[in-house]
Amino acid sequence: MTKEQSMDATFWDSERTTMEASIEQTIVSLKAFGVTHKHWAIGFSGGKDSGTVASLIPHLIATGRVPAPKSLTIIYADTRMELPPLQSAAMKMMAALRGMGHKTQVVLPPMEDRFFVYILGRGVPPPSNTFRWCTPMLKVDPMVAALAALRDSHGEKFLMITGVRVGESAARDGRIALSCGKNGAECGQGWFQETTPTAVADTLAPILHWRVCHVWKWLRNSAAITGMPTHLIAESYGGNEAEEVNARTGCVGCNLASRDLALETICKNPKWAHLSALKELRSVYAELKKPGNRLRKDGSERRKDGVMVANPNRMGPLTMEARRWGLAQIKRIQSAAGVDLINSDEEAVIIEMIESNTWPNGWTGNEPVADVPMDETIADGVVQPVFLGVLKESMRAHQPVPGGVQLAA
């Protein structure tokens, strides 16, 4: 044992769950709740946890360790913004699953809701932590629509299997703790959420208990066992160093994270070094969000009942000039990286929306640019003159600024 290993060792090391024990607990979970549903579906995001579920469960069914449902459908939500290696691995996974006789489905957002079409065509600024429109629009809504259609085709509620796992997110762990034991589930039987009989699906997280090292072990070694190309997922996270890096993945160049560690890790691999140009995406998003590239309300906005809105001087959509600049930048970046961020159909829709003067709901395009000084309207209707304008007028008149501030002659 090395010095580093001895420092990390604990009294309870011998009690840690083994890989085999983790799989056995997953089997118990599937047997406990799977038998009550004729049809199963797996939500596959392309990441390590959902990739583990999407490869493990078909293997357990094929080897007879878990009773086969009447149907198993694997649904992949293609946001068009995944890290290219992960997207490529996901497509190979889906092909392998079809080869095993399972149903697969790739779902996409509607054209006008796709990431760059929504930003550069409709003019909605890149997402922020206070306006995080991307996850529901790109992933959740298309997945929910696909699941609803699946339920309608079966005529009954089905079992939705997810890759939720303790330890991925503190917020998620908190939700799991609050929901623990729902439907009388016992420890070791996963996290089962039973919905109403008329709902789309019940939800089961059968690898909730898996340690991250077990996830990586399964992904790296399962190709030889199951014939599934899961090693490509591990490679996309950083190969043999993936567990140590432990980079969480999301949309490529995500501006909601402090660093795109996953992209940085991938680019260290000579095979994917050409993707380094994608690191420029974050600076493009930052530029687009600047006041000089957006419009602002002038303080007169009211609700339908006549009451003033909470933020009457709010910043809003991108100017047409900013959208055209952004389109040129994304095309330049994708050309340098050799990837497809905006395809020809999406570009055509973006240009059409710009030329037809398309704006988000509640905006006309006649609003002032956000970096133009203007009076600030407070929520109760009081107008506070812009300080810069007061300074300029006072300097011209050589008079004291209201409030007692004196200007030098």
mmCIF file with all atom_site columns, N, CA, C and O in Angstrom, residues 300-309:
data_model
loop_
_atom_site.group_PDB
_atom_site.id
_atom_site.type_symbol
_atom_site.label_atom_id
_atom_site.label_alt_id
_atom_site.label_comp_id
_atom_site.label_asym_id
_atom_site.label_entity_id
_atom_site.label_seq_id
_atom_site.pdbx_PDB_ins_code
_atom_site.Cartn_x
_atom_site.Cartn_y
_atom_site.Cartn_z
_atom_site.occupancy
_atom_site.B_iso_or_equiv
_atom_site.pdbx_formal_charge
_atom_site.auth_seq_id
_atom_site.auth_comp_id
_atom_site.auth_asym_id
_atom_site.auth_atom_id
_atom_site.pdbx_PDB_model_num
ATOM 1  N N  . SER A 1 300 ? -41.964 51.631 -18.905 1.00 0.00 ? 300 SER A N  1
ATOM 2  C CA . SER A 1 300 ? -43.410 51.828 -19.041 1.00 0.00 ? 300 SER A CA 1
ATOM 3  C C  . SER A 1 300 ? -44.196 50.522 -19.125 1.00 0.00 ? 300 SER A C  1
ATOM 4  O O  . SER A 1 300 ? -45.418 50.551 -19.278 1.00 0.00 ? 300 SER A O  1
ATOM 5  N N  . GLU A 1 301 ? -43.513 49.399 -19.013 1.00 0.00 ? 301 GLU A N  1
ATOM 6  C CA . GLU A 1 301 ? -44.177 48.104 -19.188 1.00 0.00 ? 301 GLU A CA 1
ATOM 7  C C  . GLU A 1 301 ? -45.172 47.835 -18.054 1.00 0.00 ? 301 GLU A C  1
ATOM 8  O O  . GLU A 1 301 ? -44.888 48.042 -16.881 1.00 0.00 ? 301 GLU A O  1
ATOM 9  N N  . ARG A 1 302 ? -46.350 47.361 -18.437 1.00 0.00 ? 302 ARG A N  1
ATOM 10 C CA . ARG A 1 302 ? -47.408 47.018 -17.481 1.00 0.00 ? 302 ARG A CA 1
ATOM 11 C C  . ARG A 1 302 ? -47.931 45.619 -17.757 1.00 0.00 ? 302 ARG A C  1
ATOM 12 O O  . ARG A 1 302 ? -47.852 45.122 -18.877 1.00 0.00 ? 302 ARG A O  1
ATOM 13 N N  . ARG A 1 303 ? -48.489 45.004 -16.720 1.00 0.00 ? 303 ARG A N  1
ATOM 14 C CA . ARG A 1 303 ? -49.169 43.728 -16.900 1.00 0.00 ? 303 ARG A CA 1
ATOM 15 C C  . ARG A 1 303 ? -50.525 43.953 -17.536 1.00 0.00 ? 303 ARG A C  1
ATOM 16 O O  . ARG A 1 303 ? -50.965 45.091 -17.700 1.00 0.00 ? 303 ARG A O  1
ATOM 17 N N  . LYS A 1 304 ? -51.216 42.874 -17.868 1.00 0.00 ? 304 LYS A N  1
ATOM 18 C CA . LYS A 1 304 ? -52.528 43.001 -18.497 1.00 0.00 ? 304 LYS A CA 1
ATOM 19 C C  . LYS A 1 304 ? -53.526 43.715 -17.596 1.00 0.00 ? 304 LYS A C  1
ATOM 20 O O  . LYS A 1 304 ? -54.448 44.382 -18.078 1.00 0.00 ? 304 LYS A O  1
ATOM 21 N N  . ASP A 1 305 ? -53.345 43.594 -16.265 1.00 0.00 ? 305 ASP A N  1
ATOM 22 C CA . ASP A 1 305 ? -54.277 44.246 -15.337 1.00 0.00 ? 305 ASP A CA 1
ATOM 23 C C  . ASP A 1 305 ? -53.879 45.692 -15.051 1.00 0.00 ? 305 ASP A C  1
ATOM 24 O O  . ASP A 1 305 ? -54.484 46.351 -14.203 1.00 0.00 ? 305 ASP A O  1
ATOM 25 N N  . GLY A 1 306 ? -52.853 46.174 -15.748 1.00 0.00 ? 306 GLY A N  1
ATOM 26 C CA . GLY A 1 306 ? -52.448 47.561 -15.589 1.00 0.00 ? 306 GLY A CA 1
ATOM 27 C C  . GLY A 1 306 ? -51.394 47.794 -14.534 1.00 0.00 ? 306 GLY A C  1
ATOM 28 O O  . GLY A 1 306 ? -50.867 48.907 -14.412 1.00 0.00 ? 306 GLY A O  1
ATOM 29 N N  . VAL A 1 307 ? -51.067 46.789 -13.744 1.00 0.00 ? 307 VAL A N  1
ATOM 30 C CA . VAL A 1 307 ? -50.076 46.929 -12.680 1.00 0.00 ? 307 VAL A CA 1
ATOM 31 C C  . VAL A 1 307 ? -48.677 46.892 -13.286 1.00 0.00 ? 307 VAL A C  1
ATOM 32 O O  . VAL A 1 307 ? -48.400 46.123 -14.212 1.00 0.00 ? 307 VAL A O  1
ATOM 33 N N  . MET A 1 308 ? -47.785 47.725 -12.760 1.00 0.00 ? 308 MET A N  1
ATOM 34 C CA . MET A 1 308 ? -46.417 47.758 -13.265 1.00 0.00 ? 308 MET A CA 1
ATOM 35 C C  . MET A 1 308 ? -45.717 46.428 -13.003 1.00 0.00 ? 308 MET A C  1
ATOM 36 O O  . MET A 1 308 ? -45.913 45.800 -11.959 1.00 0.00 ? 308 MET A O  1
ATOM 37 N N  . VAL A 1 309 ? -44.918 46.012 -13.970 1.00 0.00 ? 309 VAL A N  1
ATOM 38 C CA . VAL A 1 309 ? -44.175 44.764 -13.808 1.00 0.00 ? 309 VAL A CA 1
ATOM 39 C C  . VAL A 1 309 ? -43.104 44.939 -12.732 1.00 0.00 ? 309 VAL A C  1
ATOM 40 O O  . VAL A 1 309 ? -42.754 46.065 -12.367 1.00 0.00 ? 309 VAL A O  1
#
